[in-house]
Tab-separated table of C-alpha atoms in Angstrom:
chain	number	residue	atom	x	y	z
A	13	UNK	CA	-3.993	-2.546	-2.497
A	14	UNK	CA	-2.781	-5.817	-0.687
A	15	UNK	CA	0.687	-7.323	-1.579
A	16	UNK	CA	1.336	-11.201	-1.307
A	17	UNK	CA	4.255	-13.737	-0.831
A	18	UNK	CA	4.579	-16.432	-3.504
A	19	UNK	CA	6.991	-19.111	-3.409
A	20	UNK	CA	8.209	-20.809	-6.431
A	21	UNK	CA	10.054	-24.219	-6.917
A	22	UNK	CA	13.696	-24.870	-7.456
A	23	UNK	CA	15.243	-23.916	-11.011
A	24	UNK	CA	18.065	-26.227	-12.136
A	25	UNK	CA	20.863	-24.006	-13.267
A	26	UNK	CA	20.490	-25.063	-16.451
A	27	UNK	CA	17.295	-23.138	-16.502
A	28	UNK	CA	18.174	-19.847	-15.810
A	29	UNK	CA	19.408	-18.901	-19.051
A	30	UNK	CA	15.854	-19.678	-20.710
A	31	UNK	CA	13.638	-18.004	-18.036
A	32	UNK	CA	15.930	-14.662	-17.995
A	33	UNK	CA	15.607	-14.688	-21.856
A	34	UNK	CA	12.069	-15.079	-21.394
A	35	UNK	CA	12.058	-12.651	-18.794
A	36	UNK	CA	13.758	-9.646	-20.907
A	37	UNK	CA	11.500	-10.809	-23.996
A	38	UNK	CA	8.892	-9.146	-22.275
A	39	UNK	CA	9.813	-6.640	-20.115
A	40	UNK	CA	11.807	-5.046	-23.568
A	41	UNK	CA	11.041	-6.258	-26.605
A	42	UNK	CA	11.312	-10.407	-28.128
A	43	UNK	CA	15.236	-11.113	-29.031
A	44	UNK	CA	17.660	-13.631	-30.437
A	45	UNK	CA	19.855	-13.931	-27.471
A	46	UNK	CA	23.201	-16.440	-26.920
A	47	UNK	CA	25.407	-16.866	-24.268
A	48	UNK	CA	28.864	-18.534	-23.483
A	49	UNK	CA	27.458	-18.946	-19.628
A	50	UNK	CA	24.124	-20.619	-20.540
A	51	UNK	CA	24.766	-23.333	-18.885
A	52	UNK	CA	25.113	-21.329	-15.330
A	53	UNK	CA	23.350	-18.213	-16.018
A	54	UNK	CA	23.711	-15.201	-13.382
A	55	UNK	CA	21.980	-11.808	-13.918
A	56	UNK	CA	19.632	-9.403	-12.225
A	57	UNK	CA	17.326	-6.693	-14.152
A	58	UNK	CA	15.441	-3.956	-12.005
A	59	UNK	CA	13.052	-2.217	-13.735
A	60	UNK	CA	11.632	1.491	-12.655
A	61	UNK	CA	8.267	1.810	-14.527
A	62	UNK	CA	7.192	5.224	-15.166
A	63	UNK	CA	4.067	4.865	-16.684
A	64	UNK	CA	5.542	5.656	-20.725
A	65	UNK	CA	9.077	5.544	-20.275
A	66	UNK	CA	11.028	2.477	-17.893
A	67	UNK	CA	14.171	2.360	-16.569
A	68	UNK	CA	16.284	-1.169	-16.353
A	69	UNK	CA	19.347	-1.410	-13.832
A	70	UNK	CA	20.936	-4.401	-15.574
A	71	UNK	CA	24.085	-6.976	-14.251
A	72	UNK	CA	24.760	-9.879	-16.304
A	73	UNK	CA	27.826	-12.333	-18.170
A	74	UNK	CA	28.828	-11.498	-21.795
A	75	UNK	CA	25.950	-12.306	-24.348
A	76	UNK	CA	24.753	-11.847	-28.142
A	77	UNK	CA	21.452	-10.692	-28.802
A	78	UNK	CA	20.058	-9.905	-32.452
A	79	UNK	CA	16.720	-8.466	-33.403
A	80	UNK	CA	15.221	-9.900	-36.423
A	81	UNK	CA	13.219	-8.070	-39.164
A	82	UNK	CA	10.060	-10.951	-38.459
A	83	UNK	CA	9.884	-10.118	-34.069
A	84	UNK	CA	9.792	-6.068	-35.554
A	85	UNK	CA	6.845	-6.980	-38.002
A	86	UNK	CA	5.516	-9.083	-34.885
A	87	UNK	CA	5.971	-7.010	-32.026
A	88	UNK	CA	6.885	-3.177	-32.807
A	89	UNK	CA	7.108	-0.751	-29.532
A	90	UNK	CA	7.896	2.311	-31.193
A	91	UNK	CA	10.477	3.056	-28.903
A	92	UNK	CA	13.523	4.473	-28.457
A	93	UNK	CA	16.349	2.890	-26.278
A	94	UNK	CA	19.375	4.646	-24.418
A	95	UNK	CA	22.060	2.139	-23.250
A	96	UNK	CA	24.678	3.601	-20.346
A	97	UNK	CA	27.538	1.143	-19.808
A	98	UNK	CA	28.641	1.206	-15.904
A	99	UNK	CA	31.099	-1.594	-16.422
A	100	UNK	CA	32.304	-3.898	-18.980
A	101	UNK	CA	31.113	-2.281	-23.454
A	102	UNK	CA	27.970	-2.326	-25.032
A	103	UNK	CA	27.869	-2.475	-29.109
A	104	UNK	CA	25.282	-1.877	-31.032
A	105	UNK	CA	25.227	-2.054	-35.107
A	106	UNK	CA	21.962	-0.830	-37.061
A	107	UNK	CA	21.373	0.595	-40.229
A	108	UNK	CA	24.759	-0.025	-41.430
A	109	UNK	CA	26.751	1.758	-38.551
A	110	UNK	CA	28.423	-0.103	-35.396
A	111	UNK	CA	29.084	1.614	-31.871
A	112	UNK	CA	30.946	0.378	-29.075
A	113	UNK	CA	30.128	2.204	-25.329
A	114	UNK	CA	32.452	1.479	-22.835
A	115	UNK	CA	31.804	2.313	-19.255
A	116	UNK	CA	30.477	5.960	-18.801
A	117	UNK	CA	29.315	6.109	-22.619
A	118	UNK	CA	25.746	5.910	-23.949
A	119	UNK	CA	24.851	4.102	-26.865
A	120	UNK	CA	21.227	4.829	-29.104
A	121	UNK	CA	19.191	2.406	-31.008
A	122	UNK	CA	15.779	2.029	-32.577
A	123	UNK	CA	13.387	-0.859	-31.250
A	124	UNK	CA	10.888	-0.445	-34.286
A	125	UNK	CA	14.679	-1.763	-36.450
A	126	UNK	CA	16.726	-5.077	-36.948
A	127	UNK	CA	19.396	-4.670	-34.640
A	128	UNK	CA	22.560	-6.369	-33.656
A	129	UNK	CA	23.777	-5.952	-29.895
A	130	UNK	CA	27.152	-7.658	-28.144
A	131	UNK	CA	27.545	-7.209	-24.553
A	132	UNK	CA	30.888	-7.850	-23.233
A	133	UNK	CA	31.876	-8.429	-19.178
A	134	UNK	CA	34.647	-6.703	-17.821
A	135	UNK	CA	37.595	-8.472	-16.325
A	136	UNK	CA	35.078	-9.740	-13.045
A	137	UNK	CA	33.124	-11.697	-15.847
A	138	UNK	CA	30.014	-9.125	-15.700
A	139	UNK	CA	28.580	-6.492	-17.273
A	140	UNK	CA	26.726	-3.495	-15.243
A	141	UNK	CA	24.628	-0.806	-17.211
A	142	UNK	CA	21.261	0.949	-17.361
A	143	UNK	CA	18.730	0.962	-20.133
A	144	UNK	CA	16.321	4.149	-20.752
A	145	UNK	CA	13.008	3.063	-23.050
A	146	UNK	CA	11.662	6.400	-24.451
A	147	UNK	CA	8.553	5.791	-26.528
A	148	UNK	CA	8.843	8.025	-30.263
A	149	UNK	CA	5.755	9.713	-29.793
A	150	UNK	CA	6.959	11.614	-26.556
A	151	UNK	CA	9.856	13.221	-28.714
A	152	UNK	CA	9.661	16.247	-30.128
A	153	UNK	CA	12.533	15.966	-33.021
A	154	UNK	CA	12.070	14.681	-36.731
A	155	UNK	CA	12.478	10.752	-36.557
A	156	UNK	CA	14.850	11.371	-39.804
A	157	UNK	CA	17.416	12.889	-37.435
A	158	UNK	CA	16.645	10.658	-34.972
A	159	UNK	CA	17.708	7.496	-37.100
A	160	UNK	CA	21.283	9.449	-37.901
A	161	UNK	CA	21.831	9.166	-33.996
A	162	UNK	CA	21.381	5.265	-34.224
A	163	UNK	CA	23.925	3.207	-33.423
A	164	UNK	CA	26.259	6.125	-32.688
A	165	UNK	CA	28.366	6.033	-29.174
A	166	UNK	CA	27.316	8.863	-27.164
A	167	UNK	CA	29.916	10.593	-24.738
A	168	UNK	CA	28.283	10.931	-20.691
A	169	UNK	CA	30.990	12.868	-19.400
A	170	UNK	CA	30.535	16.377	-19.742
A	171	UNK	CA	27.758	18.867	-20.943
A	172	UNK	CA	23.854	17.260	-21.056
A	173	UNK	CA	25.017	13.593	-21.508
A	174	UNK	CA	26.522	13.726	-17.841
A	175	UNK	CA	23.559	15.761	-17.057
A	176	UNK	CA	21.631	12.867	-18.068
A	177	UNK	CA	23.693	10.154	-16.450
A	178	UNK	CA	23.211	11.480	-13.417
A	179	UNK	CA	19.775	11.921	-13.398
A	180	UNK	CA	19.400	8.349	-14.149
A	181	UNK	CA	21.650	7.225	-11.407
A	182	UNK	CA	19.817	9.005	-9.213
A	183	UNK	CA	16.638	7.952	-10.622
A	184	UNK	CA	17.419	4.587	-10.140
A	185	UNK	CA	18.875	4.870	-6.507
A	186	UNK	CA	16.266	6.666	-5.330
A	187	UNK	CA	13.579	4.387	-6.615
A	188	UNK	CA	12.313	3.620	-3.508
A	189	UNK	CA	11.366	7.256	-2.264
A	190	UNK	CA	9.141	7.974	-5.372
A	191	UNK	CA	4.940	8.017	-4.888
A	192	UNK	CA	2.903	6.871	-6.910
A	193	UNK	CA	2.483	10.574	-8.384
A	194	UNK	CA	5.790	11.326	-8.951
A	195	UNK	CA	5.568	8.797	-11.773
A	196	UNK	CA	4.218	10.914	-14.555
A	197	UNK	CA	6.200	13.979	-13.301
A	198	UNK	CA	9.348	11.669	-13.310
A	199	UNK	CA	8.720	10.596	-16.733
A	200	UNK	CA	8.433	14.271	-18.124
A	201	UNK	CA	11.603	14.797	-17.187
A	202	UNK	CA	13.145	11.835	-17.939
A	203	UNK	CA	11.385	12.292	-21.559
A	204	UNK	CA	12.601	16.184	-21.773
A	205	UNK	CA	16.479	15.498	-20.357
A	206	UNK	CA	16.524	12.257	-23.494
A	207	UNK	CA	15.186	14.827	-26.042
A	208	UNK	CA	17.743	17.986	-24.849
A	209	UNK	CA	20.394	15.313	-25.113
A	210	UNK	CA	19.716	14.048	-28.460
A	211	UNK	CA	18.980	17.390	-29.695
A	212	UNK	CA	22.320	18.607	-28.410
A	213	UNK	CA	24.167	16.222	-30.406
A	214	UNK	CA	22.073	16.750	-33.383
A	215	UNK	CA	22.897	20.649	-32.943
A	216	UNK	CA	19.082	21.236	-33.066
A	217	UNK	CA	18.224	22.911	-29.495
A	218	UNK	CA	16.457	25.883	-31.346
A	219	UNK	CA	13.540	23.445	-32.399
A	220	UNK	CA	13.188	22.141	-28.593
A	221	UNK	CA	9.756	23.062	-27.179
A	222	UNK	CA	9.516	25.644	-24.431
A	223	UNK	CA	8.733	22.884	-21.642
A	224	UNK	CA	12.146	20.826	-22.844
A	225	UNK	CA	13.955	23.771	-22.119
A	226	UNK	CA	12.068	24.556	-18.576
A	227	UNK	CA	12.704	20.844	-17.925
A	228	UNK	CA	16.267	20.607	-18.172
A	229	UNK	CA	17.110	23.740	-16.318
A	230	UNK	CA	15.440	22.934	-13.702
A	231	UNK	CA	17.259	19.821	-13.480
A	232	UNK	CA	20.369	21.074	-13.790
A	233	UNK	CA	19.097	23.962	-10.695
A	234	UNK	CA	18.349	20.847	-8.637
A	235	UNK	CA	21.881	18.993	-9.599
A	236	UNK	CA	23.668	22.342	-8.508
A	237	UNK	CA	21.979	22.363	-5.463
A	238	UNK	CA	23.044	19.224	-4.542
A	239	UNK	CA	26.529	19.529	-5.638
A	240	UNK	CA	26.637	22.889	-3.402
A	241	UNK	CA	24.657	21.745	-0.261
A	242	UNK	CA	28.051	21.974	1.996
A	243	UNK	CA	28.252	25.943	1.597
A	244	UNK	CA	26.495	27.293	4.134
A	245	UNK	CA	26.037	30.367	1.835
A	246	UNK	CA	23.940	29.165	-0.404
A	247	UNK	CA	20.867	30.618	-1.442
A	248	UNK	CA	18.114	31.636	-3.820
A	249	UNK	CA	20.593	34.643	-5.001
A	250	UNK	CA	23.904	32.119	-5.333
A	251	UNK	CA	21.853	29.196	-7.689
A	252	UNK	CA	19.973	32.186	-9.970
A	253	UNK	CA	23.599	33.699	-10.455
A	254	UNK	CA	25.255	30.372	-11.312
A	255	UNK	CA	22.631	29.452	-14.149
A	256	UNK	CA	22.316	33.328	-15.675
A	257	UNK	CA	18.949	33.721	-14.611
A	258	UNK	CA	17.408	36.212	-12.639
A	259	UNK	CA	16.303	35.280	-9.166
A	260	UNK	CA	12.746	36.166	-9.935
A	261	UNK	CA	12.592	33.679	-12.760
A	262	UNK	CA	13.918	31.100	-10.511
A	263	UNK	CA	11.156	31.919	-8.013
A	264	UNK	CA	8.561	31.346	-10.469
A	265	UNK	CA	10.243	27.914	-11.414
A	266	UNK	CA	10.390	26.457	-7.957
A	267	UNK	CA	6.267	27.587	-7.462
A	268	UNK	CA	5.299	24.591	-9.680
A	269	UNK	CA	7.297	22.319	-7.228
A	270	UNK	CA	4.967	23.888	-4.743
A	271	UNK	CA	8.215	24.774	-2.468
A	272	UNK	CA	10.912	27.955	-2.398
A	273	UNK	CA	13.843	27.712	-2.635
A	274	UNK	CA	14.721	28.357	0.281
A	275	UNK	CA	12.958	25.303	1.821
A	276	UNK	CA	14.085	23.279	-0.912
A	277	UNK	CA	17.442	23.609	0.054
A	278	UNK	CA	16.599	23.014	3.282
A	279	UNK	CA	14.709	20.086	2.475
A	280	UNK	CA	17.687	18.498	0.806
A	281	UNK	CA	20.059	19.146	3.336
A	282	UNK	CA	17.968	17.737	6.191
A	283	UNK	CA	17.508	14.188	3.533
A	284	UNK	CA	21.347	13.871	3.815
A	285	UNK	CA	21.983	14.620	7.361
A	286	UNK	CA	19.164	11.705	8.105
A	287	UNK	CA	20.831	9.646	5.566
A	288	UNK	CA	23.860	10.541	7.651
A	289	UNK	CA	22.086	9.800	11.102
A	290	UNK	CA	20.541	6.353	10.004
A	291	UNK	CA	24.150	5.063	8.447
A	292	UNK	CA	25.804	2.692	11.499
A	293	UNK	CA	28.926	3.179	8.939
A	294	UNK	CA	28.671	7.278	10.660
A	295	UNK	CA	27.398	6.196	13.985
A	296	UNK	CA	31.048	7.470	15.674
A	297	UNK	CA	30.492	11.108	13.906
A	298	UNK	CA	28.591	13.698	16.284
A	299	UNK	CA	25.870	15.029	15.056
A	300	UNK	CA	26.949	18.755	14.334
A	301	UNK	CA	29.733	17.411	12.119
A	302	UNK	CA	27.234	16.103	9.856
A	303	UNK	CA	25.026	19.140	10.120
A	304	UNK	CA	27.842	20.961	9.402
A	305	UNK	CA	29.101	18.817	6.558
A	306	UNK	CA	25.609	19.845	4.586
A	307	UNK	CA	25.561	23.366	5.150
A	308	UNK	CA	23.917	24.082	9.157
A	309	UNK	CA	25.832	26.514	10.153
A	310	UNK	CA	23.955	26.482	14.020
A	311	UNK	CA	23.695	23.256	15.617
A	312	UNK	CA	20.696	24.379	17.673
A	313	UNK	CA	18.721	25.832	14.552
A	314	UNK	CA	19.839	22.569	12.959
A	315	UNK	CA	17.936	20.305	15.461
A	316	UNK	CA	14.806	22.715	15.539
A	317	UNK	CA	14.416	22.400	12.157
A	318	UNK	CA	14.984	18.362	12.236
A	319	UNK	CA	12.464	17.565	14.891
A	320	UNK	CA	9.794	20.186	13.328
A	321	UNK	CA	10.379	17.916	9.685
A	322	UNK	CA	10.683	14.294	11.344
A	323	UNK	CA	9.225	14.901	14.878
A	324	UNK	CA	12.611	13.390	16.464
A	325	UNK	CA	15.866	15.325	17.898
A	326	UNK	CA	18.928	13.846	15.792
A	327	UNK	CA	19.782	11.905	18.814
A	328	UNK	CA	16.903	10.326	19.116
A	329	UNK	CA	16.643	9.706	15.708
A	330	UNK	CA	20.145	8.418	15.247
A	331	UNK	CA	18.998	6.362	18.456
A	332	UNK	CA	15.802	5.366	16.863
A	333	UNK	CA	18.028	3.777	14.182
A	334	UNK	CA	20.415	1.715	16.277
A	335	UNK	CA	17.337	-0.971	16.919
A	336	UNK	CA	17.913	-1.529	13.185
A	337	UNK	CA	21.585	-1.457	13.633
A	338	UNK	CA	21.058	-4.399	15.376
A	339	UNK	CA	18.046	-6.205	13.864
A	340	UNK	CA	15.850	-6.771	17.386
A	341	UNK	CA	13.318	-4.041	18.390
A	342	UNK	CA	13.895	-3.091	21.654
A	343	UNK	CA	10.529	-1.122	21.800
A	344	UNK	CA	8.486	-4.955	21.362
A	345	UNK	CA	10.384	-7.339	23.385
A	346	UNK	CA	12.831	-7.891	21.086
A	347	UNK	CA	10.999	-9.149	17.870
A	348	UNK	CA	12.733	-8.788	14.931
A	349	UNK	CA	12.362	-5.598	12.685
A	350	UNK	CA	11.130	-6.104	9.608
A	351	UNK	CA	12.202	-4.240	6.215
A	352	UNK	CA	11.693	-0.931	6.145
A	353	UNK	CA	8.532	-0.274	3.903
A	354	UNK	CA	9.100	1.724	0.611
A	355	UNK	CA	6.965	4.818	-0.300
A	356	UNK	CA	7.293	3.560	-3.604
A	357	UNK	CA	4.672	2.089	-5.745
A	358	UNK	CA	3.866	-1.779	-5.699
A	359	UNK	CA	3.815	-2.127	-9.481
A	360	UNK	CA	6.659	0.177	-10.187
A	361	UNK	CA	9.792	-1.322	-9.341
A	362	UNK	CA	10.769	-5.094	-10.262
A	363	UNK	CA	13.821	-6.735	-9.962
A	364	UNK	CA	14.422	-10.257	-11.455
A	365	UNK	CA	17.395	-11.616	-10.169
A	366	UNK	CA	19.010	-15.196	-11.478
A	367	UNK	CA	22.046	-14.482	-9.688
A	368	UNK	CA	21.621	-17.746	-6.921
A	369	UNK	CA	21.749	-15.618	-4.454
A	370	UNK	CA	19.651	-16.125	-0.979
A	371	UNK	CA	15.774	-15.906	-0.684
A	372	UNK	CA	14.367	-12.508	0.097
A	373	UNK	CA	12.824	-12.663	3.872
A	374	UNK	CA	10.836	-10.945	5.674
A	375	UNK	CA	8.555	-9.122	2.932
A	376	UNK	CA	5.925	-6.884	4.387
A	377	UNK	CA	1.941	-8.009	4.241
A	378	UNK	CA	1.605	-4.564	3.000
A	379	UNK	CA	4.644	-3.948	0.658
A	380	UNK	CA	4.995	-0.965	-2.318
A	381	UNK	CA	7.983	-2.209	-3.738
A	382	UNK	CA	8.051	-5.606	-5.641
A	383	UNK	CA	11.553	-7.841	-5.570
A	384	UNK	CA	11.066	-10.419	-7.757
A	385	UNK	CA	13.692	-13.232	-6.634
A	386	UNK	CA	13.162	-15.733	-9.368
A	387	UNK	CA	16.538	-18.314	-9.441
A	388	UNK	CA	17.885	-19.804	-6.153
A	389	UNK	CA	20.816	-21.729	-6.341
A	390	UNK	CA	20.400	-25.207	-5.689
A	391	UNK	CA	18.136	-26.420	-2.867
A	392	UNK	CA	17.794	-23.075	-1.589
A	393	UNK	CA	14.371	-21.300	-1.715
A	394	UNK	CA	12.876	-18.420	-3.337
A	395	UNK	CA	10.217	-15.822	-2.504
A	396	UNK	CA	8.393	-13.472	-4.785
A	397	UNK	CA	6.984	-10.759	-3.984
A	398	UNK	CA	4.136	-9.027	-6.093
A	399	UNK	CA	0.758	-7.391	-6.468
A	400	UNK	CA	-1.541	-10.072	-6.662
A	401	UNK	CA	-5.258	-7.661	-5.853
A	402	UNK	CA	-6.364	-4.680	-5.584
């Protein structure tokens, strides 16, 4: 599949507002939307499409937004929407009940329902916040309980709401590691970790299905992992005792990931020391303090095991790195590097930004992630990148 570069003309700031409304209209669902800053408009959306459920990473100014009773006869989803604040409050009123989520609290709503939604900025004039779309037939609960969750704010703090606000940070920061078969896989257990959640507050985690279960503990294996990747102890024994399972069972959950556990953990590690290694931010730590600081006991086993996963020593990785560091590639006389391509796929990460900011340069011929820079600020230009063929 070929990517292109298209370049659209100017927008007058005056604009912005009515293409971004446009914009969410479809990528959502149609809504009455105002805002004090129409007049100047500055907001970016990045949506992670999963196939049946998306994702949007949203930053904009305070706005209004209603749902009318005629665009739900018109245009009906039948879905379900989570809204995390990061910064600034979300509220939400529907069927007769009004919510307020302030940063690090969730708020639930109905699509196929009239709804009322306020967004308000925090003290740096913007809000920041993520949006989960679940569609209803993916759930497993009654849609009676469902409705009494509506418009109810949602704690993310402790328990399986923080489980699930982390997943979704993650899910959205990773974004450009995913395949193009992770998608469905991704979406299971972004489906199963919404449904434990609501079930959780609905006190009805007896009726969750088998799977939902399987789902969630194996998310919150892989979150423990993570969190414990800087003891060098840990192991297949250490992550079964922590969740009360027995390390057999845990075998037979990480065979469907087609890895043990073992070389999961390894796995992970090695990501963050290369995260480590590529980061001119680190470039003054030796390596064995970062090996170190995610779990390798041995510096020599350490670099064995990174040039057997990424064909490089750490040095000459890290080296490998410092021709981005400095934007020239030595290796070709000096030409300038261009963007590192993502493994993700083409169609399944947009961002439309109307924030003025600069145009996007240097987009691949051959690119799997689309950046949709829509709104320059006066006389600059803009560049869009997207699927245009297959």
């Amino acid at each position: 599949m070929n990517g292109a570069v298209s370049h659209s003309g100017d927008l007058p700031a005056s604009d912005r507002f009515g293409r971004w409304h446009e914009t969410a209209d479809r990528s959502l669902m149609p809504t009455v939307v105002h805002s004090d800053h129409e007049a100047d408009f500055r907001a970016t959306m990045r949506v992670l499409d999963l196939g049946s459920t998306q994702v949007y990473a949203v930053t904009c100014p305070s706005l209004r937004s209603r749902r009318t009773s005629a665009q739900v006869r018109g245009s009906d989803p039948e879905t379900y929407c989570l809204s995390l604040s990061r910064r600034g409050t979300t509220q939400i009123t529907q069927f007769g009940r009004q919510a307020t989520a302030g940063p690090g609290d969730m708020v639930f709503y109905d699509n196929s329902h009239p709804c009322h939604g306020e967004i308000v900025a925090d003290e740096t004039g913007s809000f920041e916040g993520l949006v989960l779309q679940v569609p209803k037939a993916a759930l497993s609960l009654p849609a009676d309980a469902l409705t009494s969750l509506a418009s109810v704010s949602l704690p993310s703090r402790d328990g399986v709401g923080a489980l699930l606000h982390r997943y979704l940070e993650e899910l959205m920061r990773n974004a450009s590691g995913y395949t193009m078969a992770d998608a469905s896989r991704l979406s299971a257990v972004t489906v199963a970790l919404f449904t434990a959640m609501c079930a959780h507050h609905l006190e009805a985690t007896e009726a969750l299905p088998p799977e939902t279960h399987r789902q969630v503990l194996k998310t919150r294996i892989h979150a423990f992992i993570q969190r414990s990747l800087s003891d060098p102890a840990l192991c297949a024994e250490t992550v079964a005792a922590a969740h009360q399972i027995s390390v057999r069972h845990l075998y037979h959950l990480f065979e469907e990931q087609g890895l043990t556990v073992a070389a999961w953990i390894r796995r992970c590690r090695l990501e963050r020391c290369r995260h480590d290694l590529a980061d001119p931010a680190q470039r003054s730590l030796p390596i064995h303090a970062i090996a170190a600081r995610w779990g390798f006991a041995s510096n020599a086993h350490f670099s064995r095991t990174f040039r057997a996963a990424y064909g490089l020593s750490p040095a000459g990785y890290r080296s490998s790195r410092e021709w981005v560091w400095h934007g020239r590639d030595r290796r070709g006389g000096g030409r300038p590097l261009p963007p590192p391509e993502s493994v993700f796929s083409r169609e399944a990460v947009r961002e439309i930004s109307v924030t003025g900011a600069a145009a996007v340069n240097d987009i691949p011929a051959i690119s799997r992630q689309t950046n949709h820079k829509l709104f320059p600020s006066e006389g600059q230009g803009t560049q869009e990148a997207g699927l245009i063929g297959s």
